[in-house]
Each structure stands twice: as C-alpha cells, then as structure tokens.
Amino acid sequence: MKIKSVFKIVCISGTIVLGSCSSDDDATPITQVEVPATYEFLREGESTVSFSGQTTRIAMAEVIISQFVDNTNTEAIIDAMFDHQENADDFEDADLNASDKSVRSKTAASRDYFSSNATEAAAIKADFDAWINGQVDEVFPNWAITATAGNPGVLQEAGGGSNRYVNAKGLEYNQAFAKSLIGALMTDQALNNYLGTAVLDEADNVTNNDNGIVADGSTYTTMEHKWDEAYGYVYGASIDPANPNATIGDDDSFLNKYVGRVEDDADFTGIADDIYNAFKLGRAAIVAKNYTVRDEQAAILREKISEVIAVRAVYYLQQGKAALEAGTVDYASAFHDLSEGFGFVYSLQFTRNSDSNTPYFTRTEVQSLIDDLMGGTNGLWDVTPETLDTMSETIASKFDFTVAQAGS
C-alpha cells in the first residue's frame, strides 16, 4: 500500500526537518520544513523576524496598569497613555512617546472578530475606559478609607500583607483592566488577527511569499511578518525573544506570564513548549511555502492559548472560593483573586475554537458569567462558593481539563 502523504521528523544538528513525502508515482516534489532550534530566521544572512510594534504596546500596557496604583493620577493622564498619539508626552520613556502605536487602537480590533462588528468593539473599548474612570472617580478619593460592602476603599491582606484597592462591589479595577487586556489585546490580536488567513493571505501575500518578494525596505515577506506579529504578542517582552521559554512567565505581566503560570501546574506541563514549537514550526512552514502545515500550527496555537485563558479563569475563581470558605475570611485576598478571575473570564470572549473559528464563549455568555460573579447588590461581597463552582464548571466543560486540575 502506498501512502500519499506522511510526515517524517528527524533531527540534524539541532534542526528539525519535516518533509511531506510523495508516493513513487507522484511527481509533486517533496516540501521540507526546516525548523531551527530557536525562533531565528534569516534571509541572506539577515534576520527576517520583526515584532517591534508588539514589544512597544506591551511596554505601554505595563506603564498603564502601574498608573492604577498611583492615586495622584487624573483620568486624563491614564486615558492619554491608553490612547497614545504619536509624539505626545504621555510616558517617561522617550521612545514610547515617539511611537505611533497605542494600546487602545488594537483593543478588540482583530480582523476576524471585529472588522464587521464595530458596535461590539466600541462596547469593549468603553469597558476599559470605564475601568479607568472608576479607578479615578471611585477608588482614588477613598484611598485611605477601609472598604466595606457598598463602599470603595482599601483592604489589607491578613498578616500585614498587600493593600488591595477596590470599588464598592469589591472589584480591583487594576486587575480587571490588566487581565482583560490579555484577552482583548494580546489574545485577540494573535489568534483572531495575525494568525487568521484574512491577514496572512491578504492581497498578494501568498504569491509574494511563494516568490520570496519582501516588503518594501524590509528583509521579510509580509506573510512572515504577520506571523511574527502574532508571536510578538506572546513573547515581545521576553529577555531572549528567540528562546523565550528559558524565562517564561518572568518577562511581562500579560500573556507570557500566564503561559508560564499554567506551565508550572503539573497538570499542564508542556503547554509552554506546545505554544512555542507551534509558533516556530508555523513560521518555518511559511519559509517553506507549506501553508497546510502553517494552518495546522495556527490551529494548535488557538487551542493552547485559549486553554491558558480558561485555566487561569478557573484557577482564580477557585482561589477566591477557598479564601471565602476559610474560617476567618481574608476579603482582601479573596477579592484580589476574584478580580483577576474577573479579567480572565472577560478574556474568554477573545478565545478561538479551531473547530468552529468562533470564541469558546460569546460576549453574551461572558456577560452572563460576569453577572453571576458581580450581580449581587454588593458584587463580590455577596458571591457564594456555590456560584464560583458553577462558573468554574461552565468554563472547564468547554475545554479538556477539570476544575480540580485548573484550581490547584
């Protein structure tokens, strides 16, 4: 029996060579995908990897979330950072000020999810604007006042731990903003924009990639660059961007960090390599002009990155539940975990199911979960362990893991 298409993987001097083998009577030449040991790709001796825009936006986002814990800030200051305009004096870093990039412009802005859904994109941006407004108008004026149900202020973790600054419903706006940005910016842009065929195969991208025609003034083809930009939303702040798993989880506050956190859970060990290797093989497949392999790796990335979001949503809901069930409830710790959980639940609407090319949870479904979490008169002050368990089961049921696996 002759097999028309199989894949062989062999290691040669640290490089994986994956080839699609033709049958004896098939004249189609063998297409090999040579995968380098690290995310390094060259053309005529020069690097073809570029994701500086992603690195810039991650750096901007780091500064923005730090402003939520400086109660001398005004709403205008934080808004200007979020919606930065080129050469505006918004940051202390001159390079960030000079940049034409902004975080807000790429929030809920993917081609696949939002190009024909401007109303939903605007509503999501409005959520981020509202969290900034709430921090300044509700939390900052009560910075030194102890929070109680229905009243914003500060709560200190047990044993002289960290101060947590919450709104009247116990929500930390800084955590809601930061964790929701993981979905609305990093995940949405990677999975639903740059890894989508609408962007990868746009216009003459396939023809130009097939013929090695590079973008004007660049060393890379447009298709190569688009794939790199998806990579940059995960690894753009890495100490070693070509080999990011060496320090996974330590390089930023966003998607990279939480890939590392999930990797550290024994139930999910290997997911960091799954993500990195899929990025690397997909990029190598573009070099080899093998778009079948490219798209297979994009599907893996959608599955695994979406899983990271879901695992951390369940993890924080369960951590919050455990704090609420303690003999003496440490509300500061409980609300901190649940505020992080809020952000990861919010981020579920930006995940991508490779089987259907739709999110694992729609915005309507996410809003329902948020209502379960925050819907009581006093929000997190009222939420019950039973509600947190139900939410966790609802999320885990869409994925191939259990609440027990994610919650530990």
XYZ file of C-alpha atoms in Angstrom:
408
model
C 0.000 0.000 0.000
C 1.324 3.411 -0.914
C 0.811 6.335 1.442
C 0.200 9.595 -0.372
C 1.153 11.972 2.449
C 3.125 11.291 5.580
C 5.410 13.387 7.734
C 8.893 12.385 8.774
C 10.752 14.171 11.549
C 14.469 13.770 12.035
C 16.986 15.812 13.978
C 20.041 17.113 12.168
C 22.469 19.269 14.156
C 19.721 20.702 16.343
C 17.376 21.372 13.421
C 14.135 19.508 12.816
C 13.465 18.667 9.186
C 9.837 17.847 8.471
C 9.044 16.719 4.967
C 5.835 15.821 3.153
C 6.663 12.652 1.216
C 5.132 11.939 -2.176
C 4.297 8.470 -3.497
C 6.519 6.753 -6.040
C 4.205 7.748 -8.882
C 3.552 11.281 -7.646
C 5.594 13.907 -9.446
C 4.951 16.547 -6.795
C 8.312 17.457 -5.218
C 8.890 16.879 -1.540
C 8.332 20.003 0.516
C 10.583 20.186 3.541
C 10.046 22.369 6.563
C 13.311 23.016 8.331
C 12.711 24.167 11.877
C 15.571 25.959 13.626
C 16.418 25.265 17.246
C 15.187 28.724 18.252
C 12.905 31.348 16.717
C 15.582 32.706 14.385
C 15.055 33.042 10.649
C 17.488 34.565 8.174
C 17.463 35.739 4.565
C 20.856 36.347 3.013
C 22.403 36.433 6.459
C 19.979 38.995 7.901
C 17.206 38.357 10.432
C 13.702 38.333 8.992
C 11.994 38.370 12.412
C 10.357 41.642 13.468
C 7.703 42.442 16.080
C 8.787 45.791 17.495
C 5.235 47.147 17.481
C 4.114 44.382 19.799
C 7.044 44.982 22.141
C 6.095 48.658 22.254
C 2.444 48.004 23.067
C 3.359 45.550 25.826
C 5.682 48.196 27.308
C 2.926 50.797 27.120
C 0.464 48.433 28.773
C 2.900 47.799 31.630
C 3.080 51.525 32.319
C -0.684 51.963 32.078
C -1.502 49.306 34.663
C 1.086 50.783 37.018
C -0.842 54.061 36.977
C -3.832 52.433 38.696
C -1.888 52.342 41.966
C -0.822 55.981 41.918
C -3.724 57.943 43.374
C -2.214 61.262 42.243
C -3.118 60.451 38.639
C -6.010 62.039 36.789
C -8.282 60.269 34.363
C -6.847 62.382 31.549
C -3.315 61.151 32.268
C -4.257 57.465 32.128
C -6.600 57.942 29.168
C -3.800 59.616 27.210
C -1.470 56.681 27.852
C -4.151 54.197 26.780
C -4.961 56.142 23.599
C -1.427 57.408 22.939
C -0.848 59.666 19.940
C 2.480 59.871 18.160
C 4.946 62.300 19.813
C 2.576 63.045 22.704
C 4.402 63.401 26.017
C 2.448 60.632 27.778
C 5.254 58.405 29.091
C 8.591 58.910 30.795
C 10.186 56.807 28.046
C 11.038 58.970 25.042
C 10.797 56.010 22.654
C 7.246 55.264 23.786
C 6.326 58.923 23.348
C 7.740 58.981 19.822
C 5.850 55.831 18.822
C 2.770 55.916 16.630
C 1.457 52.808 18.445
C -1.266 52.756 21.073
C -2.917 50.117 23.219
C -6.487 51.304 22.764
C -6.329 51.221 18.950
C -5.601 47.484 18.971
C -8.003 46.565 21.763
C -10.879 44.477 20.358
C -9.606 45.248 16.858
C -8.939 41.886 15.179
C -9.902 41.386 11.552
C -11.778 38.142 12.132
C -13.872 39.201 15.130
C -14.389 42.939 14.834
C -13.976 44.176 11.258
C -17.734 43.784 10.771
C -18.724 44.291 14.394
C -17.849 47.875 15.237
C -20.618 48.112 17.832
C -19.201 45.304 19.946
C -15.648 46.611 19.545
C -16.771 50.037 20.772
C -18.561 48.474 23.752
C -15.383 46.615 24.748
C -13.242 49.744 24.481
C -15.862 51.507 26.598
C -15.406 48.862 29.309
C -11.695 49.675 29.526
C -12.460 53.396 29.574
C -14.946 52.812 32.388
C -12.396 50.921 34.497
C -10.009 53.867 34.209
C -12.801 56.260 35.118
C -13.902 54.114 38.050
C -10.405 53.952 39.492
C -10.024 57.715 39.400
C -13.547 58.743 40.415
C -14.435 55.977 42.889
C -11.276 54.409 44.283
C -8.736 57.245 44.405
C -10.937 59.513 46.587
C -11.267 56.663 49.114
C -7.623 55.561 49.019
C -7.144 55.625 52.798
C -10.659 54.538 53.806
C -11.363 50.912 54.715
C -13.675 49.340 52.132
C -16.965 47.813 53.226
C -19.848 46.275 51.321
C -21.212 49.049 49.140
C -18.303 51.408 49.806
C -14.986 51.639 47.904
C -11.666 51.836 49.654
C -8.716 49.749 50.797
C -8.455 46.264 52.273
C -5.223 44.839 53.662
C -4.372 41.163 53.294
C -4.003 39.181 56.503
C -0.689 39.235 58.356
C 0.229 42.722 57.199
C 0.063 41.777 53.529
C -0.604 43.885 50.452
C -3.201 46.623 50.286
C -5.971 45.995 47.759
C -7.922 48.987 46.475
C -11.465 48.038 45.494
C -14.670 49.620 44.274
C -17.993 49.427 46.107
C -18.506 45.860 44.846
C -15.059 44.624 45.891
C -13.547 44.694 42.387
C -9.951 45.827 41.842
C -10.153 47.882 38.658
C -6.425 47.462 38.009
C -6.782 43.679 37.911
C -9.907 43.849 35.764
C -8.087 46.113 33.300
C -4.816 44.140 33.170
C -6.268 40.650 32.898
C -8.967 41.675 30.439
C -6.268 43.235 28.272
C -4.650 39.795 27.973
C -7.742 38.774 26.050
C -8.766 41.979 24.321
C -5.275 42.904 23.085
C -2.752 40.051 23.197
C -5.025 37.064 22.559
C -7.371 38.801 20.136
C -4.575 40.213 18.009
C -2.599 36.972 17.962
C -5.377 34.436 17.410
C -8.028 36.418 15.568
C -5.921 38.814 13.569
C -2.373 37.814 12.677
C -2.911 34.038 12.630
C -6.055 34.327 10.533
C -5.983 33.696 6.800
C -7.705 37.042 6.193
C -4.461 38.685 7.315
C -1.881 36.032 6.404
C -3.225 35.519 2.868
C -4.427 39.051 2.193
C -3.978 40.508 -1.303
C -0.707 39.240 -2.876
C 0.763 37.785 0.325
C 0.772 34.172 -0.890
C 2.200 34.995 -4.323
C 4.840 37.264 -2.838
C 5.794 34.689 -0.224
C 5.989 31.972 -2.869
C 8.370 34.150 -4.870
C 10.385 35.493 -1.936
C 9.288 39.077 -2.581
C 9.950 41.064 0.573
C 8.012 44.043 1.886
C 9.412 47.431 0.872
C 12.602 48.225 2.745
C 12.455 45.001 4.758
C 14.118 41.611 4.914
C 10.844 39.721 5.412
C 7.835 38.874 3.314
C 4.540 40.303 4.533
C 3.286 36.848 5.490
C 6.397 36.174 7.558
C 5.950 39.492 9.320
C 2.292 38.890 10.151
C 3.139 35.576 11.786
C 5.930 37.289 13.741
C 3.499 39.914 14.980
C 1.328 37.179 16.497
C 4.474 35.766 18.120
C 5.284 39.232 19.466
C 2.020 39.473 21.388
C 3.152 36.460 23.417
C 6.928 36.911 23.551
C 7.550 40.551 22.620
C 8.863 41.449 26.078
C 10.976 38.323 26.549
C 14.555 38.657 27.730
C 15.515 36.239 24.958
C 12.780 36.523 22.302
C 14.292 33.749 20.195
C 14.267 31.318 23.127
C 11.539 32.722 25.411
C 10.780 29.614 27.435
C 14.128 29.960 29.186
C 12.485 32.664 31.322
C 8.801 32.014 30.590
C 6.493 33.861 32.946
C 9.077 36.320 34.226
C 9.225 38.850 31.407
C 5.915 40.738 31.472
C 2.528 40.959 33.187
C 0.450 39.599 30.346
C 0.117 36.503 28.165
C 3.732 35.372 28.505
C 3.425 35.471 32.306
C 0.366 33.265 32.404
C 1.630 30.740 29.891
C 4.387 30.329 32.474
C 1.932 30.026 35.363
C -0.028 27.306 33.576
C 3.216 25.550 32.620
C 4.143 25.464 36.317
C 0.996 23.447 37.095
C 1.891 19.741 36.866
C -1.439 19.045 35.141
C -0.433 21.268 32.220
C 3.327 20.795 31.979
C 4.411 21.003 28.349
C 1.931 23.660 27.237
C 4.665 26.311 27.018
C 6.646 24.138 24.601
C 3.464 23.312 22.666
C 2.868 27.022 22.074
C 6.478 27.927 21.304
C 7.004 24.947 18.991
C 3.784 25.670 17.085
C 4.916 29.260 16.524
C 8.326 28.051 15.386
C 7.030 25.314 13.066
C 4.363 27.583 11.601
C 6.950 30.251 10.813
C 9.261 27.660 9.269
C 6.344 26.388 7.190
C 5.856 29.894 5.781
C 9.522 29.938 4.760
C 8.980 26.544 3.117
C 5.740 27.760 1.479
C 3.863 24.901 3.118
C 0.591 26.541 4.095
C -1.067 23.326 5.221
C 1.491 22.930 7.995
C 1.233 26.659 8.754
C -2.519 26.441 9.274
C -2.188 23.308 11.397
C 0.112 25.201 13.736
C -2.266 28.178 13.860
C -4.990 25.766 14.983
C -2.746 24.444 17.755
C -1.996 27.988 18.907
C -5.691 28.855 19.061
C -6.401 25.786 21.141
C -3.483 26.121 23.558
C -3.588 29.887 24.121
C -7.347 29.718 24.640
C -6.739 26.980 27.180
C -4.324 29.218 29.093
C -7.067 31.852 29.433
C -9.627 29.297 30.610
C -7.302 27.564 33.066
C -6.429 30.833 34.765
C -10.074 31.909 34.898
C -10.958 28.719 36.775
C -7.822 28.917 38.915
C -8.648 32.377 40.249
C -12.323 31.603 40.784
C -11.291 28.585 42.844
C -8.667 30.523 44.775
C -11.282 33.115 45.618
C -13.685 30.386 46.687
C -11.059 28.894 49.018
C -10.474 32.294 50.618
C -14.188 32.832 51.166
C -14.509 29.406 52.798
C -11.655 29.994 55.248
C -12.514 30.154 58.943
C -11.685 33.845 59.030
C -12.338 35.360 55.634
C -9.484 37.449 54.247
C -11.554 39.637 51.949
C -8.514 41.413 50.537
C -7.044 38.138 49.302
C -10.400 36.781 48.156
C -11.270 39.902 46.184
C -7.800 40.090 44.675
C -8.135 36.543 43.311
C -11.695 37.134 42.150
C -10.712 40.397 40.433
C -8.047 38.513 38.491
C -10.662 35.874 37.761
C -12.984 38.613 36.508
C -10.370 39.662 33.943
C -9.712 36.141 32.707
C -13.438 35.423 32.454
C -13.798 38.647 30.453
C -10.951 37.451 28.207
C -12.831 34.269 27.260
C -14.723 36.177 24.553
C -11.442 36.591 22.636
C -10.501 32.904 22.625
C -10.744 30.903 19.395
C -12.141 27.414 18.858
C -10.275 25.939 15.907
C -13.176 23.629 15.065
C -15.628 26.473 14.557
C -13.433 29.592 14.319
C -15.644 31.222 16.939
C -14.862 32.063 20.579
C -15.343 29.366 23.179
C -17.644 31.860 24.881
C -19.562 34.634 23.136
C -19.695 38.127 24.581
C -23.265 37.420 25.716
C -22.135 34.265 27.523
C -19.230 36.111 29.116
C -21.553 38.878 30.291
C -23.751 36.227 31.880
C -20.754 34.830 33.780
C -19.730 38.334 34.872
C -23.285 38.927 36.077
C -23.073 35.723 38.124
C -19.855 36.972 39.695
C -20.783 40.613 40.244
C -24.565 40.675 40.012
C -25.455 40.725 43.698
C -26.308 44.031 45.324
C -22.754 44.257 46.667
C -20.957 42.252 43.996
C -18.048 40.196 45.308
C -19.183 40.770 48.873
C -22.262 38.676 48.026
C -20.868 35.956 45.745
C -21.080 32.412 47.117
C -18.735 29.419 46.821
C -21.540 27.574 45.050
C -21.737 30.253 42.367
C -17.956 30.128 41.885
C -18.091 26.349 41.498
C -20.868 26.593 38.920
C -18.957 29.205 36.949
C -15.810 27.085 37.073
C -17.638 24.005 35.811
C -19.219 26.006 32.989
C -15.803 27.170 31.812
C -13.982 23.844 32.205
C -16.722 21.973 30.346
C -15.762 23.738 27.115
C -12.158 22.549 27.433
C -10.247 19.325 28.010
C -9.499 19.847 31.697
C -11.318 19.595 35.015
C -11.956 22.198 37.684
C -9.742 20.191 40.051
C -6.847 20.304 37.573
C -7.094 24.057 36.980
C -7.967 25.086 40.504
C -4.963 23.703 42.296
